[in-house]
Amino acid sequence: MRDLRLSLNQTQKVRLEAALEELQELSSSAASAIVTVAETIPVNHEDGVLKGHGTTELNGEVVATLCGVVERVNKLVYVRALRARYKPEVGDIIVGRVVEIAPKRWRIEINFSQDAILMLSAMNLPDGIQRRRTAVDELNMRSIFGENDVVSAEVRGLQHDGSLQLQARSQKYGKLERGQLITVSPYLVKRRKQHFHHLEQYGIDLVLGCNGFIWVGEHVEAQENAMTEDQESETEENKKPNKKSMTLEEQERTYTPFQTRQNICRIANAVRVLSALGFCLTVEVIIDTAEASASLNIDIKDMLGAEFYVLTAEREVQRRKSIKKGG
Amino acid sequence: MSWPTNLDLGQKEALVRRAHSTVKRTESGREKEEGGEQREGRLTQEGKWRERQPQPQPQQQQLELRPSIPSFHPSLPSFPGMVGLSVGEKHFIQGGIAQDLRTDGRKRLHYRPISVETSVIPQANGSARVRLGATDVIVSVKAELGKPSPFQPSKGKVAIFVDCSPTAAPMFEGRGGEELSAELSVSLQRCLLGGKSGEGAGIDLSSLMVVEGKLCWDLYIDGLVVSSDGNLLDALGAAIKAALSNTGIPKVNVAFASSADEPEVDVSDEEFLQFDTSRVPVIVTLTKVGRHYIVDATPEEESQMSSAISVSVNRLGNICGLTKRGGAGLDPSVILDMVSVAKHVSQQLISVLDSEIFAAESAADS
């Protein structure tokens, strides 16, 4: 709850505290001990213990060296730090930002301990033909992704030297444009079947990257065949020099429609509120929060105000209670 | 950007990397080093450099010209807007400003919620902490007895300094924050202290006088940027206003010895005079993006600005100071328009700030 810098008034403070307390009670039955640094982790020495990551032995006791949640797998005891960098797993869908173009590869910032690598050979070529990458392709890499571009991709695997390889062998992966990127703590995004969401009622795309990078943007139709993409990238190239000569009026006509923009901002602010409160980000909860704000006639910018934070916390309590009753 | 010259190649390379990507802060620093080593290794192959050996000066300069280093240098913006944005994102931000709906749902002339805390530094005469979004600044006011300058014997002196904490942003590490600190200090001096003669100062200097020509209060206003999330100048201005209203200046009893030149002073430990801050201005920065201008820009928006004007306005609606930054020029009529908008916005900001300061003071008292 690091981002929570609110000027709450007295009643809001009481309400928020009550809501958070209730949440704690609800989750306490799940029984996952939270430890801070130097706190003793209770273990049964008779069964034998394997000390894992984030633990050390001190005077015969197992002590945490990280703040986080104690996880136990058979004999292994380790601490999963909550505010840590992203730990990739093969098959994760991630969103990242290109930081550098190197020979035959892009380096992509994904909030991992080092930059991920997307090889030119691990992605579909614009013309869609499967063939060996030539030197010409290598020279044209910047026309596919340039520096600072936001891209979505999939984790392919970790190399022996510890570097992380990505792949983008599908039409759904690629450059993300016309929208905004929000970064949250990676633990808030759980791995699910779907990470690409097209919210039809809003006309927007929502990509929940497992690395905590969340993209909210205008909906783009997935390319039917590879040829259109090729043409588009070509027109994109042609457009660039024109952009300067385009008058501001012309440029304004190409902006995102106002209605869509409102939806993007509303969803984005829902993500901000939920992540600041430390609630898991699933598409259902995000939409639910956005709709609640709309039905309560809360202005988009007021979603980041104190009142809506408290309301969201209280709604989460209700939600978890109803799940508990149902389950 | 000027480099400190006494760095070896490895350090320099690390600096370059640090400036271009978010610093990797991990529990395992080992991995971070591995990443760096890789990069250096590549350099070694291409440029035949030997690792971690002090290089003679001319070669270092050559290094900066080498094309294999990403060409970030020309695009380095002068202000904190050190954020990499893709073409699509830039377009989206510009579109939002044109359509009067910014990325966080604000309109062009909306401020982010502002929160004020006072008396955060007990040793200082007055202090305040202001948060504006994730921007976080602390300002302290220290009062010392000094001698007024011979040119203005009836006025006290005020000095403003700003420091950027290296933890605020990756590019502030080392000496990275110095340029920005100097820029902010100068802007604040211009906005709050008026001209060289002290005329038109937002802070009433004559109230700092104790004995004309002999003794006056010197106010040292020190700002610290703890975290930077855009619009530092407005936040610092608000923090200075809050800190000044939190400032108590000890009461001084002056006894004139008949013969001596120097008056004898007795500084009271118990009685404090409240500083009159009703006329201290707030600073409103209007950032021009495209054809429109916005207040309280985030770093992403600041990276898209063509120019920005900071206007300091007091409660009476008088303009106390004005600075401009950014490369692009402005039409005089636009400036006048911006000033009148700033005046309008400042009155809202002052009332918000006043209520926040009042709430903070009463919270600190209780």
PDB file of N, CA, C and O in Angstrom, chain A residues 227-281:
ATOM      1  N   MET A 227      -0.665 -10.069 -44.439  1.00  0.00           N
ATOM      2  CA  MET A 227      -0.406  -9.046 -45.455  1.00  0.00           C
ATOM      3  C   MET A 227      -0.835  -7.652 -44.996  1.00  0.00           C
ATOM      4  O   MET A 227      -0.144  -6.673 -45.219  1.00  0.00           O
ATOM      5  N   THR A 228      -2.008  -7.594 -44.357  1.00  0.00           N
ATOM      6  CA  THR A 228      -2.496  -6.282 -43.933  1.00  0.00           C
ATOM      7  C   THR A 228      -1.504  -5.641 -42.980  1.00  0.00           C
ATOM      8  O   THR A 228      -1.264  -4.443 -43.042  1.00  0.00           O
ATOM      9  N   GLU A 229      -0.940  -6.487 -42.153  1.00  0.00           N
ATOM     10  CA  GLU A 229       0.014  -5.946 -41.187  1.00  0.00           C
ATOM     11  C   GLU A 229       1.204  -5.322 -41.901  1.00  0.00           C
ATOM     12  O   GLU A 229       1.704  -4.272 -41.528  1.00  0.00           O
ATOM     13  N   ASP A 230       1.595  -6.038 -42.963  1.00  0.00           N
ATOM     14  CA  ASP A 230       2.724  -5.552 -43.741  1.00  0.00           C
ATOM     15  C   ASP A 230       2.414  -4.174 -44.314  1.00  0.00           C
ATOM     16  O   ASP A 230       3.204  -3.242 -44.196  1.00  0.00           O
ATOM     17  N   GLN A 231       1.202  -4.091 -44.899  1.00  0.00           N
ATOM     18  CA  GLN A 231       0.831  -2.807 -45.488  1.00  0.00           C
ATOM     19  C   GLN A 231       0.806  -1.718 -44.426  1.00  0.00           C
ATOM     20  O   GLN A 231       1.253  -0.613 -44.653  1.00  0.00           O
ATOM     21  N   GLU A 232       0.276  -2.109 -43.287  1.00  0.00           N
ATOM     22  CA  GLU A 232       0.129  -1.097 -42.241  1.00  0.00           C
ATOM     23  C   GLU A 232       1.489  -0.582 -41.794  1.00  0.00           C
ATOM     24  O   GLU A 232       1.685   0.613 -41.643  1.00  0.00           O
ATOM     25  N   SER A 233       2.405  -1.537 -41.622  1.00  0.00           N
ATOM     26  CA  SER A 233       3.721  -1.084 -41.168  1.00  0.00           C
ATOM     27  C   SER A 233       4.357  -0.201 -42.227  1.00  0.00           C
ATOM     28  O   SER A 233       5.138   0.690 -41.920  1.00  0.00           O
ATOM     29  N   GLU A 234       3.980  -0.484 -43.479  1.00  0.00           N
ATOM     30  CA  GLU A 234       4.540   0.350 -44.539  1.00  0.00           C
ATOM     31  C   GLU A 234       3.931   1.762 -44.486  1.00  0.00           C
ATOM     32  O   GLU A 234       4.633   2.751 -44.588  1.00  0.00           O
ATOM     33  N   THR A 235       2.604   1.790 -44.328  1.00  0.00           N
ATOM     34  CA  THR A 235       1.974   3.101 -44.262  1.00  0.00           C
ATOM     35  C   THR A 235       2.467   3.863 -43.047  1.00  0.00           C
ATOM     36  O   THR A 235       2.647   5.072 -43.092  1.00  0.00           O
ATOM     37  N   GLU A 236       2.702   3.117 -41.993  1.00  0.00           N
ATOM     38  CA  GLU A 236       3.236   3.731 -40.769  1.00  0.00           C
ATOM     39  C   GLU A 236       4.545   4.458 -41.086  1.00  0.00           C
ATOM     40  O   GLU A 236       4.783   5.569 -40.675  1.00  0.00           O
ATOM     41  N   GLU A 237       5.356   3.739 -41.880  1.00  0.00           N
ATOM     42  CA  GLU A 237       6.637   4.329 -42.268  1.00  0.00           C
ATOM     43  C   GLU A 237       6.418   5.602 -43.079  1.00  0.00           C
ATOM     44  O   GLU A 237       7.090   6.605 -42.895  1.00  0.00           O
ATOM     45  N   ASN A 238       5.444   5.505 -43.997  1.00  0.00           N
ATOM     46  CA  ASN A 238       5.198   6.666 -44.844  1.00  0.00           C
ATOM     47  C   ASN A 238       4.644   7.824 -44.042  1.00  0.00           C
ATOM     48  O   ASN A 238       4.886   8.973 -44.359  1.00  0.00           O
ATOM     49  N   LYS A 239       3.881   7.462 -43.032  1.00  0.00           N
ATOM     50  CA  LYS A 239       3.221   8.508 -42.257  1.00  0.00           C
ATOM     51  C   LYS A 239       4.236   9.351 -41.490  1.00  0.00           C
ATOM     52  O   LYS A 239       4.050  10.531 -41.336  1.00  0.00           O
ATOM     53  N   LYS A 240       5.277   8.691 -41.052  1.00  0.00           N
ATOM     54  CA  LYS A 240       6.170   9.367 -40.109  1.00  0.00           C
ATOM     55  C   LYS A 240       6.694  10.709 -40.606  1.00  0.00           C
ATOM     56  O   LYS A 240       6.579  11.702 -39.911  1.00  0.00           O
ATOM     57  N   PRO A 241       7.257  10.741 -41.822  1.00  0.00           N
ATOM     58  CA  PRO A 241       7.726  12.050 -42.293  1.00  0.00           C
ATOM     59  C   PRO A 241       6.582  13.037 -42.460  1.00  0.00           C
ATOM     60  O   PRO A 241       6.766  14.230 -42.300  1.00  0.00           O
ATOM     61  N   ASN A 242       5.382  12.491 -42.764  1.00  0.00           N
ATOM     62  CA  ASN A 242       4.247  13.378 -42.980  1.00  0.00           C
ATOM     63  C   ASN A 242       3.771  14.033 -41.705  1.00  0.00           C
ATOM     64  O   ASN A 242       3.145  15.070 -41.722  1.00  0.00           O
ATOM     65  N   LYS A 243       4.031  13.341 -40.616  1.00  0.00           N
ATOM     66  CA  LYS A 243       3.442  13.763 -39.353  1.00  0.00           C
ATOM     67  C   LYS A 243       3.766  15.221 -39.038  1.00  0.00           C
ATOM     68  O   LYS A 243       2.958  15.962 -38.517  1.00  0.00           O
ATOM     69  N   LYS A 244       4.985  15.571 -39.360  1.00  0.00           N
ATOM     70  CA  LYS A 244       5.401  16.941 -39.067  1.00  0.00           C
ATOM     71  C   LYS A 244       4.586  17.933 -39.904  1.00  0.00           C
ATOM     72  O   LYS A 244       4.211  18.991 -39.447  1.00  0.00           O
ATOM     73  N   SER A 245       4.362  17.529 -41.174  1.00  0.00           N
ATOM     74  CA  SER A 245       3.696  18.470 -42.070  1.00  0.00           C
ATOM     75  C   SER A 245       2.191  18.502 -41.820  1.00  0.00           C
ATOM     76  O   SER A 245       1.524  19.448 -42.204  1.00  0.00           O
ATOM     77  N   MET A 246       1.672  17.440 -41.172  1.00  0.00           N
ATOM     78  CA  MET A 246       0.248  17.441 -40.882  1.00  0.00           C
ATOM     79  C   MET A 246      -0.114  18.601 -39.965  1.00  0.00           C
ATOM     80  O   MET A 246       0.599  18.880 -39.013  1.00  0.00           O
ATOM     81  N   THR A 247      -1.188  19.265 -40.264  1.00  0.00           N
ATOM     82  CA  THR A 247      -1.584  20.353 -39.383  1.00  0.00           C
ATOM     83  C   THR A 247      -2.143  19.754 -38.101  1.00  0.00           C
ATOM     84  O   THR A 247      -2.493  18.575 -38.048  1.00  0.00           O
ATOM     85  N   LEU A 248      -2.231  20.566 -37.091  1.00  0.00           N
ATOM     86  CA  LEU A 248      -2.702  20.073 -35.802  1.00  0.00           C
ATOM     87  C   LEU A 248      -4.147  19.584 -35.913  1.00  0.00           C
ATOM     88  O   LEU A 248      -4.525  18.622 -35.253  1.00  0.00           O
ATOM     89  N   GLU A 249      -4.933  20.248 -36.760  1.00  0.00           N
ATOM     90  CA  GLU A 249      -6.330  19.834 -36.910  1.00  0.00           C
ATOM     91  C   GLU A 249      -6.403  18.417 -37.467  1.00  0.00           C
ATOM     92  O   GLU A 249      -7.156  17.578 -36.987  1.00  0.00           O
ATOM     93  N   GLU A 250      -5.572  18.182 -38.490  1.00  0.00           N
ATOM     94  CA  GLU A 250      -5.580  16.844 -39.081  1.00  0.00           C
ATOM     95  C   GLU A 250      -5.163  15.815 -38.066  1.00  0.00           C
ATOM     96  O   GLU A 250      -5.738  14.740 -37.974  1.00  0.00           O
ATOM     97  N   GLN A 251      -4.160  16.188 -37.286  1.00  0.00           N
ATOM     98  CA  GLN A 251      -3.664  15.254 -36.294  1.00  0.00           C
ATOM     99  C   GLN A 251      -4.750  14.954 -35.271  1.00  0.00           C
ATOM    100  O   GLN A 251      -4.894  13.832 -34.815  1.00  0.00           O
ATOM    101  N   GLU A 252      -5.510  15.969 -34.945  1.00  0.00           N
ATOM    102  CA  GLU A 252      -6.532  15.780 -33.927  1.00  0.00           C
ATOM    103  C   GLU A 252      -7.616  14.824 -34.387  1.00  0.00           C
ATOM    104  O   GLU A 252      -8.221  14.133 -33.591  1.00  0.00           O
ATOM    105  N   ARG A 253      -7.839  14.789 -35.695  1.00  0.00           N
ATOM    106  CA  ARG A 253      -8.878  13.902 -36.199  1.00  0.00           C
ATOM    107  C   ARG A 253      -8.499  12.443 -35.984  1.00  0.00           C
ATOM    108  O   ARG A 253      -9.363  11.574 -35.917  1.00  0.00           O
ATOM    109  N   THR A 254      -7.199  12.169 -35.910  1.00  0.00           N
ATOM    110  CA  THR A 254      -6.790  10.779 -35.741  1.00  0.00           C
ATOM    111  C   THR A 254      -6.717  10.372 -34.270  1.00  0.00           C
ATOM    112  O   THR A 254      -6.362   9.253 -33.962  1.00  0.00           O
ATOM    113  N   TYR A 255      -7.061  11.255 -33.374  1.00  0.00           N
ATOM    114  CA  TYR A 255      -6.989  10.902 -31.962  1.00  0.00           C
ATOM    115  C   TYR A 255      -8.075   9.896 -31.598  1.00  0.00           C
ATOM    116  O   TYR A 255      -9.105   9.794 -32.272  1.00  0.00           O
ATOM    117  N   THR A 256      -7.842   9.220 -30.501  1.00  0.00           N
ATOM    118  CA  THR A 256      -8.812   8.272 -29.978  1.00  0.00           C
ATOM    119  C   THR A 256     -10.151   8.977 -29.754  1.00  0.00           C
ATOM    120  O   THR A 256     -10.171  10.086 -29.217  1.00  0.00           O
ATOM    121  N   PRO A 257     -11.280   8.338 -30.135  1.00  0.00           N
ATOM    122  CA  PRO A 257     -12.576   8.981 -29.881  1.00  0.00           C
ATOM    123  C   PRO A 257     -12.775   9.270 -28.397  1.00  0.00           C
ATOM    124  O   PRO A 257     -12.284   8.520 -27.542  1.00  0.00           O
ATOM    125  N   PHE A 258     -13.503  10.333 -28.110  1.00  0.00           N
ATOM    126  CA  PHE A 258     -13.615  10.795 -26.731  1.00  0.00           C
ATOM    127  C   PHE A 258     -14.251   9.725 -25.836  1.00  0.00           C
ATOM    128  O   PHE A 258     -13.798   9.495 -24.711  1.00  0.00           O
ATOM    129  N   GLN A 259     -15.310   9.083 -26.375  1.00  0.00           N
ATOM    130  CA  GLN A 259     -16.012   8.074 -25.573  1.00  0.00           C
ATOM    131  C   GLN A 259     -15.058   6.952 -25.163  1.00  0.00           C
ATOM    132  O   GLN A 259     -14.996   6.547 -24.004  1.00  0.00           O
ATOM    133  N   THR A 260     -14.277   6.471 -26.149  1.00  0.00           N
ATOM    134  CA  THR A 260     -13.325   5.402 -25.876  1.00  0.00           C
ATOM    135  C   THR A 260     -12.280   5.864 -24.867  1.00  0.00           C
ATOM    136  O   THR A 260     -11.900   5.122 -23.965  1.00  0.00           O
ATOM    137  N   ARG A 261     -11.843   7.098 -25.029  1.00  0.00           N
ATOM    138  CA  ARG A 261     -10.831   7.616 -24.128  1.00  0.00           C
ATOM    139  C   ARG A 261     -11.345   7.655 -22.694  1.00  0.00           C
ATOM    140  O   ARG A 261     -10.633   7.318 -21.757  1.00  0.00           O
ATOM    141  N   GLN A 262     -12.605   8.058 -22.545  1.00  0.00           N
ATOM    142  CA  GLN A 262     -13.191   8.063 -21.197  1.00  0.00           C
ATOM    143  C   GLN A 262     -13.146   6.662 -20.596  1.00  0.00           C
ATOM    144  O   GLN A 262     -12.793   6.482 -19.432  1.00  0.00           O
ATOM    145  N   ASN A 263     -13.524   5.666 -21.431  1.00  0.00           N
ATOM    146  CA  ASN A 263     -13.520   4.289 -20.937  1.00  0.00           C
ATOM    147  C   ASN A 263     -12.120   3.844 -20.562  1.00  0.00           C
ATOM    148  O   ASN A 263     -11.915   3.182 -19.538  1.00  0.00           O
ATOM    149  N   ILE A 264     -11.148   4.209 -21.399  1.00  0.00           N
ATOM    150  CA  ILE A 264      -9.762   3.821 -21.109  1.00  0.00           C
ATOM    151  C   ILE A 264      -9.342   4.411 -19.769  1.00  0.00           C
ATOM    152  O   ILE A 264      -8.778   3.725 -18.910  1.00  0.00           O
ATOM    153  N   CYS A 265      -9.652   5.697 -19.569  1.00  0.00           N
ATOM    154  CA  CYS A 265      -9.230   6.358 -18.332  1.00  0.00           C
ATOM    155  C   CYS A 265      -9.941   5.740 -17.129  1.00  0.00           C
ATOM    156  O   CYS A 265      -9.349   5.588 -16.058  1.00  0.00           O
ATOM    157  N   ARG A 266     -11.209   5.390 -17.312  1.00  0.00           N
ATOM    158  CA  ARG A 266     -11.944   4.825 -16.188  1.00  0.00           C
ATOM    159  C   ARG A 266     -11.368   3.468 -15.790  1.00  0.00           C
ATOM    160  O   ARG A 266     -11.131   3.190 -14.609  1.00  0.00           O
ATOM    161  N   ILE A 267     -11.106   2.637 -16.778  1.00  0.00           N
ATOM    162  CA  ILE A 267     -10.520   1.320 -16.493  1.00  0.00           C
ATOM    163  C   ILE A 267      -9.127   1.499 -15.877  1.00  0.00           C
ATOM    164  O   ILE A 267      -8.764   0.834 -14.902  1.00  0.00           O
ATOM    165  N   ALA A 268      -8.352   2.430 -16.443  1.00  0.00           N
ATOM    166  CA  ALA A 268      -6.991   2.637 -15.941  1.00  0.00           C
ATOM    167  C   ALA A 268      -7.028   3.095 -14.488  1.00  0.00           C
ATOM    168  O   ALA A 268      -6.242   2.621 -13.656  1.00  0.00           O
ATOM    169  N   ASN A 269      -7.948   3.980 -14.153  1.00  0.00           N
ATOM    170  CA  ASN A 269      -8.026   4.445 -12.778  1.00  0.00           C
ATOM    171  C   ASN A 269      -8.525   3.339 -11.848  1.00  0.00           C
ATOM    172  O   ASN A 269      -8.113   3.268 -10.687  1.00  0.00           O
ATOM    173  N   ALA A 270      -9.395   2.462 -12.371  1.00  0.00           N
ATOM    174  CA  ALA A 270      -9.823   1.315 -11.560  1.00  0.00           C
ATOM    175  C   ALA A 270      -8.610   0.457 -11.223  1.00  0.00           C
ATOM    176  O   ALA A 270      -8.445   0.008 -10.081  1.00  0.00           O
ATOM    177  N   VAL A 271      -7.738   0.253 -12.216  1.00  0.00           N
ATOM    178  CA  VAL A 271      -6.522  -0.532 -11.976  1.00  0.00           C
ATOM    179  C   VAL A 271      -5.659   0.163 -10.927  1.00  0.00           C
ATOM    180  O   VAL A 271      -5.120  -0.477 -10.012  1.00  0.00           O
ATOM    181  N   ARG A 272      -5.540   1.490 -11.025  1.00  0.00           N
ATOM    182  CA  ARG A 272      -4.694   2.234 -10.082  1.00  0.00           C
ATOM    183  C   ARG A 272      -5.230   2.096  -8.663  1.00  0.00           C
ATOM    184  O   ARG A 272      -4.471   1.867  -7.718  1.00  0.00           O
ATOM    185  N   VAL A 273      -6.539   2.235  -8.512  1.00  0.00           N
ATOM    186  CA  VAL A 273      -7.129   2.163  -7.174  1.00  0.00           C
ATOM    187  C   VAL A 273      -6.909   0.774  -6.588  1.00  0.00           C
ATOM    188  O   VAL A 273      -6.447   0.623  -5.451  1.00  0.00           O
ATOM    189  N   LEU A 274      -7.217  -0.251  -7.397  1.00  0.00           N
ATOM    190  CA  LEU A 274      -7.107  -1.621  -6.890  1.00  0.00           C
ATOM    191  C   LEU A 274      -5.670  -1.964  -6.539  1.00  0.00           C
ATOM    192  O   LEU A 274      -5.406  -2.592  -5.511  1.00  0.00           O
ATOM    193  N   SER A 275      -4.734  -1.529  -7.372  1.00  0.00           N
ATOM    194  CA  SER A 275      -3.344  -1.894  -7.090  1.00  0.00           C
ATOM    195  C   SER A 275      -2.830  -1.133  -5.879  1.00  0.00           C
ATOM    196  O   SER A 275      -2.044  -1.667  -5.104  1.00  0.00           O
ATOM    197  N   ALA A 276      -3.295   0.101  -5.694  1.00  0.00           N
ATOM    198  CA  ALA A 276      -2.843   0.854  -4.524  1.00  0.00           C
ATOM    199  C   ALA A 276      -3.368   0.215  -3.242  1.00  0.00           C
ATOM    200  O   ALA A 276      -2.710   0.259  -2.205  1.00  0.00           O
ATOM    201  N   LEU A 277      -4.546  -0.386  -3.326  1.00  0.00           N
ATOM    202  CA  LEU A 277      -5.097  -1.044  -2.149  1.00  0.00           C
ATOM    203  C   LEU A 277      -4.534  -2.455  -1.985  1.00  0.00           C
ATOM    204  O   LEU A 277      -4.762  -3.103  -0.963  1.00  0.00           O
ATOM    205  N   GLY A 278      -3.822  -2.935  -3.004  1.00  0.00           N
ATOM    206  CA  GLY A 278      -3.228  -4.263  -2.907  1.00  0.00           C
ATOM    207  C   GLY A 278      -4.212  -5.385  -3.153  1.00  0.00           C
ATOM    208  O   GLY A 278      -4.071  -6.472  -2.603  1.00  0.00           O
ATOM    209  N   PHE A 279      -5.210  -5.142  -4.016  1.00  0.00           N
ATOM    210  CA  PHE A 279      -6.153  -6.201  -4.362  1.00  0.00           C
ATOM    211  C   PHE A 279      -5.732  -6.822  -5.682  1.00  0.00           C
ATOM    212  O   PHE A 279      -5.234  -6.134  -6.570  1.00  0.00           O
ATOM    213  N   CYS A 280      -5.996  -8.106  -5.814  1.00  0.00           N
ATOM    214  CA  CYS A 280      -5.604  -8.804  -7.023  1.00  0.00           C
ATOM    215  C   CYS A 280      -6.346  -8.244  -8.226  1.00  0.00           C
ATOM    216  O   CYS A 280      -7.516  -7.889  -8.155  1.00  0.00           O
ATOM    217  N   LEU A 281      -5.637  -8.190  -9.338  1.00  0.00           N
ATOM    218  CA  LEU A 281      -6.221  -7.603 -10.531  1.00  0.00           C
ATOM    219  C   LEU A 281      -6.694  -8.706 -11.461  1.00  0.00           C
ATOM    220  O   LEU A 281      -5.900  -9.358 -12.126  1.00  0.00           O
TER     221      LEU A 281
END
